[in-house]
mmCIF file of C-alpha atoms and ligand atoms in Angstrom:
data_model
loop_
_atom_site.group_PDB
_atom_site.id
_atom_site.type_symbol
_atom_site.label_atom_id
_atom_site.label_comp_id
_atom_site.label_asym_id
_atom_site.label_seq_id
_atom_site.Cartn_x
_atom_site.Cartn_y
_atom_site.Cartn_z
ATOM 1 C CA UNK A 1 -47.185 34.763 74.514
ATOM 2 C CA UNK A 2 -45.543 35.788 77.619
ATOM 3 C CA UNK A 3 -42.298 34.248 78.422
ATOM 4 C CA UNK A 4 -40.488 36.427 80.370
ATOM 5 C CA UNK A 5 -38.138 34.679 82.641
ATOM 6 C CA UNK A 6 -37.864 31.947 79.806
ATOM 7 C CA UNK A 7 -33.703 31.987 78.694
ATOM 8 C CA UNK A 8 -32.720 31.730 75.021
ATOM 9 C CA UNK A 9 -29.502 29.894 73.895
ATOM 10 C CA UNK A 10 -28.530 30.356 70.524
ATOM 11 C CA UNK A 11 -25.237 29.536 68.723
ATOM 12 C CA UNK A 12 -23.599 27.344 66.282
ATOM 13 C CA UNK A 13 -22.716 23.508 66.572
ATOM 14 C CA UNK A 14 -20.013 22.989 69.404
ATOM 15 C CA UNK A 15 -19.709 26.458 70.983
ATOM 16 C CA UNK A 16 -20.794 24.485 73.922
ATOM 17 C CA UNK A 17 -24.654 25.484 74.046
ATOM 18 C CA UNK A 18 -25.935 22.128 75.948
ATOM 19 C CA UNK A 19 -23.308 21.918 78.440
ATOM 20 C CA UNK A 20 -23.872 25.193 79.449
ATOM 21 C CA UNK A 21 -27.625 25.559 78.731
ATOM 22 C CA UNK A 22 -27.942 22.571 81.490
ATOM 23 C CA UNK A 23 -25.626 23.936 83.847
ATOM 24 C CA UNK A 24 -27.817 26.957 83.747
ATOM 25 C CA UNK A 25 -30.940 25.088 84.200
ATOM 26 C CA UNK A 26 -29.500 23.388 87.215
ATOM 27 C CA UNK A 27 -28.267 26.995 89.085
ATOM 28 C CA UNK A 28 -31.712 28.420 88.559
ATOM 29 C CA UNK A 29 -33.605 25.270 89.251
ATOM 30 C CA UNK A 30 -35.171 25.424 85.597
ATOM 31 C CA UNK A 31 -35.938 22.983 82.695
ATOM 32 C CA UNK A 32 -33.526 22.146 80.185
ATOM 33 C CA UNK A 33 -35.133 21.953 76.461
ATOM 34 C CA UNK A 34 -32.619 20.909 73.867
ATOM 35 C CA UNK A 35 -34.154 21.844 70.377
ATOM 36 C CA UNK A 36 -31.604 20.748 68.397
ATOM 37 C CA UNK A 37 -32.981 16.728 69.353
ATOM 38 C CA UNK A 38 -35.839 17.195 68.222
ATOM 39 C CA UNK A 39 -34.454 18.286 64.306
ATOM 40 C CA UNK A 40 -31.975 14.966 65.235
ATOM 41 C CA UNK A 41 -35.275 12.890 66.219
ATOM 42 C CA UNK A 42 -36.946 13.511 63.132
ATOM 43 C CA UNK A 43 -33.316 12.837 60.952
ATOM 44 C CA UNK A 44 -32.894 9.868 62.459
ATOM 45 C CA UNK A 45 -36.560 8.424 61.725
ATOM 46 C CA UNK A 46 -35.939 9.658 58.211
ATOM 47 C CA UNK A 47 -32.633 7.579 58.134
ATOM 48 C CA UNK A 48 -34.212 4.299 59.849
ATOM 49 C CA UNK A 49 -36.992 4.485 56.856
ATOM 50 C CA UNK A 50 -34.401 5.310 54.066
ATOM 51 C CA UNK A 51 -36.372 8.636 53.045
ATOM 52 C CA UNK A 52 -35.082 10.362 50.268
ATOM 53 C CA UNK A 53 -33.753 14.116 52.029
ATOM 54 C CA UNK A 54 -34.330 15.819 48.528
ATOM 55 C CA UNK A 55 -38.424 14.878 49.292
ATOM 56 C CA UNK A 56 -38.992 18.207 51.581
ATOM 57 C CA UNK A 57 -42.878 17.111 51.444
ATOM 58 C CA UNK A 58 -42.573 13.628 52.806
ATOM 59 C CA UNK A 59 -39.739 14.804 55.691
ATOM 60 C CA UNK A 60 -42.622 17.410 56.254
ATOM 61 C CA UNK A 61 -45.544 14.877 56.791
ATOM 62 C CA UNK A 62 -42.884 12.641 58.950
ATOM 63 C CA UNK A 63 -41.755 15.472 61.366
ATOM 64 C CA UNK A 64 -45.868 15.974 61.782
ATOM 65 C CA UNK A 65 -46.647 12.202 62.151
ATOM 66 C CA UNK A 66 -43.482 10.922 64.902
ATOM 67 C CA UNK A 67 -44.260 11.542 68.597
ATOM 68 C CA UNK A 68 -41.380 13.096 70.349
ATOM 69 C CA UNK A 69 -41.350 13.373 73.618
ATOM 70 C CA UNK A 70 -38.738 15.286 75.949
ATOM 71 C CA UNK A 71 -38.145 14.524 79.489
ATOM 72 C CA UNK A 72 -35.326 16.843 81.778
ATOM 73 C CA UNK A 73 -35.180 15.288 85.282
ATOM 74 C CA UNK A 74 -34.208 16.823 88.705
ATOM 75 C CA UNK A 75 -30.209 16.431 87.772
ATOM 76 C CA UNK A 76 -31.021 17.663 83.741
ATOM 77 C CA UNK A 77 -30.437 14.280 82.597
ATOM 78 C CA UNK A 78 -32.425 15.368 79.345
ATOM 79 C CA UNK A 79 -33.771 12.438 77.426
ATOM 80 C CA UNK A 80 -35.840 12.137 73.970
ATOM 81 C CA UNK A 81 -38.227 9.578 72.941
ATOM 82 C CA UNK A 82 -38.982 8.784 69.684
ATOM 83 C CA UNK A 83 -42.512 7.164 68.993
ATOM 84 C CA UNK A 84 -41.534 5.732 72.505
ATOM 85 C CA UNK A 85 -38.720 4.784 71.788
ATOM 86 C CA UNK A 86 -35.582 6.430 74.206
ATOM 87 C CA UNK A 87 -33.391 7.860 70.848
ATOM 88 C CA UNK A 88 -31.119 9.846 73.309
ATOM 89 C CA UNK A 89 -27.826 8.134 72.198
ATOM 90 C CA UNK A 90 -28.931 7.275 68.911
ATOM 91 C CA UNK A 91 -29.573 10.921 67.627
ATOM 92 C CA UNK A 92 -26.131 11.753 68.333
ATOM 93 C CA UNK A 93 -25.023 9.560 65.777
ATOM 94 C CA UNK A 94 -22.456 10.933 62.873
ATOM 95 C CA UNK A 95 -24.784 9.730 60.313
ATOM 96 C CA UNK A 96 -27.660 11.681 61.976
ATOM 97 C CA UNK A 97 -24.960 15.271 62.462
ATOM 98 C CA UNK A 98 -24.552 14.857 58.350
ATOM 99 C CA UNK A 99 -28.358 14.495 57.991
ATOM 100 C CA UNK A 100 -29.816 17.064 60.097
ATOM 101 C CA UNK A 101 -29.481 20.239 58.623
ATOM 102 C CA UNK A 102 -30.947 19.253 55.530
ATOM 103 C CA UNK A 103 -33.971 18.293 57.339
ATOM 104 C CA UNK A 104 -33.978 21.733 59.862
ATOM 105 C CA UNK A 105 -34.047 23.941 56.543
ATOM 106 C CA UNK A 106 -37.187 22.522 55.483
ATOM 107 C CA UNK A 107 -40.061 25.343 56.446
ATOM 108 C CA UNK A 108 -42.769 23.216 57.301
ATOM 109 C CA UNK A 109 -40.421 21.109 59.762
ATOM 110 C CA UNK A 110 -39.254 23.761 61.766
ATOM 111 C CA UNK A 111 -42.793 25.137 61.909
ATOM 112 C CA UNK A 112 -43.887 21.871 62.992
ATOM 113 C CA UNK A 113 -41.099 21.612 65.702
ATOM 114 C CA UNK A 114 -41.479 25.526 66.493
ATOM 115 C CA UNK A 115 -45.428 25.230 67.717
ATOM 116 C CA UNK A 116 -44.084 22.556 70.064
ATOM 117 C CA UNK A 117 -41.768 24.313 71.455
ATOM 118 C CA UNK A 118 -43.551 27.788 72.362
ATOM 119 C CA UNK A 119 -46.360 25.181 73.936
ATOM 120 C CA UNK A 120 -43.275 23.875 76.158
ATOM 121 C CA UNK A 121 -41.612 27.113 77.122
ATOM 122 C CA UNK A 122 -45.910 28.219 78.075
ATOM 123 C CA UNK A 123 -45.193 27.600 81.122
ATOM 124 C CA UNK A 124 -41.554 29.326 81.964
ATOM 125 C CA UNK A 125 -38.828 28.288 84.112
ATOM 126 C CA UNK A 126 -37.370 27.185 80.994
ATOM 127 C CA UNK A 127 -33.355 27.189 79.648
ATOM 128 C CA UNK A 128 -34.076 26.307 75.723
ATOM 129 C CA UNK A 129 -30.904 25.821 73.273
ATOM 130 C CA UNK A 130 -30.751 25.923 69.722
ATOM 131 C CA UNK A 131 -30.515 28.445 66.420
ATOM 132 C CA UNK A 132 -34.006 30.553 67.212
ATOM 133 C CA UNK A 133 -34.932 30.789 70.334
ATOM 134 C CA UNK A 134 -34.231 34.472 70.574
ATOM 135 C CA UNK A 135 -35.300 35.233 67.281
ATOM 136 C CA UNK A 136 -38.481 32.780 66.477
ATOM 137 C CA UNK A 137 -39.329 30.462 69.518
ATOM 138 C CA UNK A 138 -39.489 32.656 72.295
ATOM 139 C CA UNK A 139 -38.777 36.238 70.996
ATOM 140 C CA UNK A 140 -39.957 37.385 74.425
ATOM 141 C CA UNK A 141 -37.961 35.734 76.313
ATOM 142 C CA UNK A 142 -36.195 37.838 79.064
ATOM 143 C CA UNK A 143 -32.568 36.790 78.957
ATOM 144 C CA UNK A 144 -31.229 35.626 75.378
ATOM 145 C CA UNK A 145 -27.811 34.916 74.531
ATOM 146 C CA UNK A 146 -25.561 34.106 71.721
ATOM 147 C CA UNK A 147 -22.979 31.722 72.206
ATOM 148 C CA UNK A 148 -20.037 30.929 69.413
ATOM 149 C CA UNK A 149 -16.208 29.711 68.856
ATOM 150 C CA UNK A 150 -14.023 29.606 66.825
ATOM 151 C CA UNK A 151 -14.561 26.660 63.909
ATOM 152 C CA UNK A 152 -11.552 25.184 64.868
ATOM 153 C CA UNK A 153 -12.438 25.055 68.772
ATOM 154 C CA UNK A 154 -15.503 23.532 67.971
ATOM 155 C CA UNK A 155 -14.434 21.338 66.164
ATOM 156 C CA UNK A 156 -11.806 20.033 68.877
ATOM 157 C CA UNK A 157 -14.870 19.585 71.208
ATOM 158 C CA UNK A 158 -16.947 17.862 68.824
ATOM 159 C CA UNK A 159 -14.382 15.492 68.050
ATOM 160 C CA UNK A 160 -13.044 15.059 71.682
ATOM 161 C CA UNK A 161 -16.897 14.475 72.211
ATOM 162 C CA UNK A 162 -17.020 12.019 69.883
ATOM 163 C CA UNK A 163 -13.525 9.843 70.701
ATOM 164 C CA UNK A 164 -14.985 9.623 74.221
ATOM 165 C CA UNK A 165 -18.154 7.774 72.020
ATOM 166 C CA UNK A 166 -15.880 5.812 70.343
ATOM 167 C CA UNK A 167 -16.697 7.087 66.989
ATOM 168 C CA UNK A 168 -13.108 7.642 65.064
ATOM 169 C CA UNK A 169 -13.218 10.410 62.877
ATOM 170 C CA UNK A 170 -10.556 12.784 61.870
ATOM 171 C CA UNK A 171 -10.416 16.544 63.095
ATOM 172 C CA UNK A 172 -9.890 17.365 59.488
ATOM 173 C CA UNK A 173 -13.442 15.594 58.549
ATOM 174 C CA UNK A 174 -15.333 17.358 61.530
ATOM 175 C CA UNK A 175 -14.037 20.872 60.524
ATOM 176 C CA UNK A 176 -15.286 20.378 57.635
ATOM 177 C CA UNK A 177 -18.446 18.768 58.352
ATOM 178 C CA UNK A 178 -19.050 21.953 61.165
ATOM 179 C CA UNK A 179 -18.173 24.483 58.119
ATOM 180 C CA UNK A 180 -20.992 22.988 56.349
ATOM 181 C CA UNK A 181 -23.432 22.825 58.818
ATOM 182 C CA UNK A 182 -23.149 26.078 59.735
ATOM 183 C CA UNK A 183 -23.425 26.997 55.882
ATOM 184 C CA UNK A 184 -26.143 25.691 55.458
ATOM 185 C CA UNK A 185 -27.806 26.904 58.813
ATOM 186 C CA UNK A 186 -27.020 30.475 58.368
ATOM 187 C CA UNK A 187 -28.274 30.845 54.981
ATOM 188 C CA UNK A 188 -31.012 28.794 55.461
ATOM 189 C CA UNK A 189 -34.470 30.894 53.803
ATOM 190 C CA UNK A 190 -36.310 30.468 57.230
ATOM 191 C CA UNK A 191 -35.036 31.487 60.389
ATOM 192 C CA UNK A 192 -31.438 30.672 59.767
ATOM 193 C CA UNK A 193 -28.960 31.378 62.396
ATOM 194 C CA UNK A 194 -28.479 35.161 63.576
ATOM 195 C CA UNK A 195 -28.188 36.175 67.028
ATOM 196 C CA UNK A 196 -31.481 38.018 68.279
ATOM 197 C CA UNK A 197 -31.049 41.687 68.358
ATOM 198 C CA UNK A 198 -31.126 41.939 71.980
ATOM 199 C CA UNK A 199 -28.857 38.571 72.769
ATOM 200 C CA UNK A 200 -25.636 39.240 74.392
ATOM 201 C CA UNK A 201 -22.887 37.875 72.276
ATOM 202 C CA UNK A 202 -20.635 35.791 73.983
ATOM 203 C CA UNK A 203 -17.466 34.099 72.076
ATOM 204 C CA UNK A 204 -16.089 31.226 74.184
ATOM 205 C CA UNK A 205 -13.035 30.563 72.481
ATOM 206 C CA UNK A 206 -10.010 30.238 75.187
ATOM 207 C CA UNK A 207 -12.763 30.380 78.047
ATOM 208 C CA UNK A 208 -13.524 27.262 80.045
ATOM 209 C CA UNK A 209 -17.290 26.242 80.462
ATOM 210 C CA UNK A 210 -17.136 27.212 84.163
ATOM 211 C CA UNK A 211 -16.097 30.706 83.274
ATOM 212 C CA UNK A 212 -19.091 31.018 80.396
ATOM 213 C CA UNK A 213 -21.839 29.794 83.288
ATOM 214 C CA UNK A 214 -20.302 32.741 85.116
ATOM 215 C CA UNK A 215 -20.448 35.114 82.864
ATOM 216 C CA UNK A 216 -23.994 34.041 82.064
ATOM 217 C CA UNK A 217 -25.495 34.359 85.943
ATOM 218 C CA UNK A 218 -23.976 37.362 86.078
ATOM 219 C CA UNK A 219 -25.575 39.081 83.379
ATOM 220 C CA UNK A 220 -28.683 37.158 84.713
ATOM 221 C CA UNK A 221 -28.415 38.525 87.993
ATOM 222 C CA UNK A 222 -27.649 42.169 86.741
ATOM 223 C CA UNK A 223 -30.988 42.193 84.602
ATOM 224 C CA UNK A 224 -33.094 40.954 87.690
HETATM 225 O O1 DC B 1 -27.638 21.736 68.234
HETATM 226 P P1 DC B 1 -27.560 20.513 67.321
HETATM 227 O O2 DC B 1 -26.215 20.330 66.687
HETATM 228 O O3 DC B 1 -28.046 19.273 67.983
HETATM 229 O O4 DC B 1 -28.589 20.856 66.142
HETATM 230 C C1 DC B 1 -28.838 19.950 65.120
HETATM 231 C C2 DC B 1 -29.299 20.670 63.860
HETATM 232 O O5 DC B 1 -30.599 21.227 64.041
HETATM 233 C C3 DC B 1 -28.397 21.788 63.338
HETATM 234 O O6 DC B 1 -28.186 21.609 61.949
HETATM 235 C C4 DC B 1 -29.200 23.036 63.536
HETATM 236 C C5 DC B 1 -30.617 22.586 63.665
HETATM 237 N N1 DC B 1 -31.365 23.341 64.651
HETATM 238 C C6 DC B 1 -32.192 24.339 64.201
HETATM 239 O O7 DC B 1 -32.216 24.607 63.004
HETATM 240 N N2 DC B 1 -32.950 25.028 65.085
HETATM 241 C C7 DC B 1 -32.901 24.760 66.389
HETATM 242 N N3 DC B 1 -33.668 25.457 67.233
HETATM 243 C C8 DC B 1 -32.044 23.746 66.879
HETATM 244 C C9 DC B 1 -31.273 23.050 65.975
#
């Protein structure tokens, strides 16, 4: 599968992937796909239907029976639809951020979720974010980069993120629920998360967003 001019956007939870993915997107005039939804989409049907997250089998059948459907308009106002429904503020939910990576470590989910998303980036023109782009979804892709933080910045942006929502949780709770997440995504058996070996590395903590779209198009723009 050829995806050359395809980007990749890898990194941990908060190091600022979507906001900068979409940026991007918008300076190149290309899609924004956000992965990580989809895993949230299926953890958030699983959660509505009180399924049992120890039952990898049935998770497995449900991530292969829901309809998601992504939609990234002219301004990258990405929005997901679950089994029609528009889930795009729902899958941000705290309950869903505990859930999710106890559903993305199952094998058959992310295979299920994977085929869907090499069909989407078919076509190129395509900024994709998430754990394995570079490394499983689009290994070809031309540009791939690795994106992480500090825990403790990340967790300040999650939980600034999440004030703005209205959700009240302490800093203290979020660092720790980010220190598990990642735990359990980097030592996941498939595909956990490890930058590509061709992905340039790029730790944002102390930059602003601005200066990692920069850095970004640059390198972008030097590879051309
Ligand atoms: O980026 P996010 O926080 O919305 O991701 C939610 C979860 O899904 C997180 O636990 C990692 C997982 N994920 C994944 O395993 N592979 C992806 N391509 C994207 C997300």
């Amino acid at each position: 599968m050829k995806v050359k001019n395809n980007v990749a956007i890898d990194g941990p939870a908060g190091a600022g992937k979507s906001t900068i993915a979409k940026l991007i997107a918008k300076k190149l005039g290309f899609i924004y796909i956000d992965t990580g939804s989809m895993y949230r989409a299926v953890t958030l049907k699983a959660l509505q239907k009180n399924y049992d997250f120890d039952d990898h089998g049935a998770l497995a059948r449900l991530s292969s029976e829901v309809k998601i459907e992504l939609f990234s308009g002219a301004q990258n106002d990405f929005r997901i639809f679950l089994d029609g429904e528009d889930v795009t503020e729902h899958i941000r939910q705290p309950e869903v951020s505990r859930h999710v990576s106890l559903v993305a470590k199952i094998p058959q989910v992310r295979k299920n979720m994977v085929r869907q998303q090499q069909i989407m980036a078919q076509t190129g023109g395509v900024v994709m974010d998430g754990r394995d782009i570079g490394t499983r979804v689009m290994p070809d892709a031309k540009y791939k980069f690795f994106l992480t933080a500090s825990t403790e910045e990340r967790a300040k942006r999650r939980h600034l993120e999440l004030l703005q929502q209205g959700y009240e949780i302490s800093l203290d709770t979020i660092i720790a629920e980010i220190a598990e997440r990642d735990n359990i995504d980097q030592n996941r058996a498939v595909d956990p998360l490890v930058p590509a070996e061709d992905a340039v590395i790029i730790d944002s903590t102390g930059l602003t967003i601005n200066q990692v779209v920069e850095l970004i198009v640059k390198h972008i723009d030097e590879c051309k």
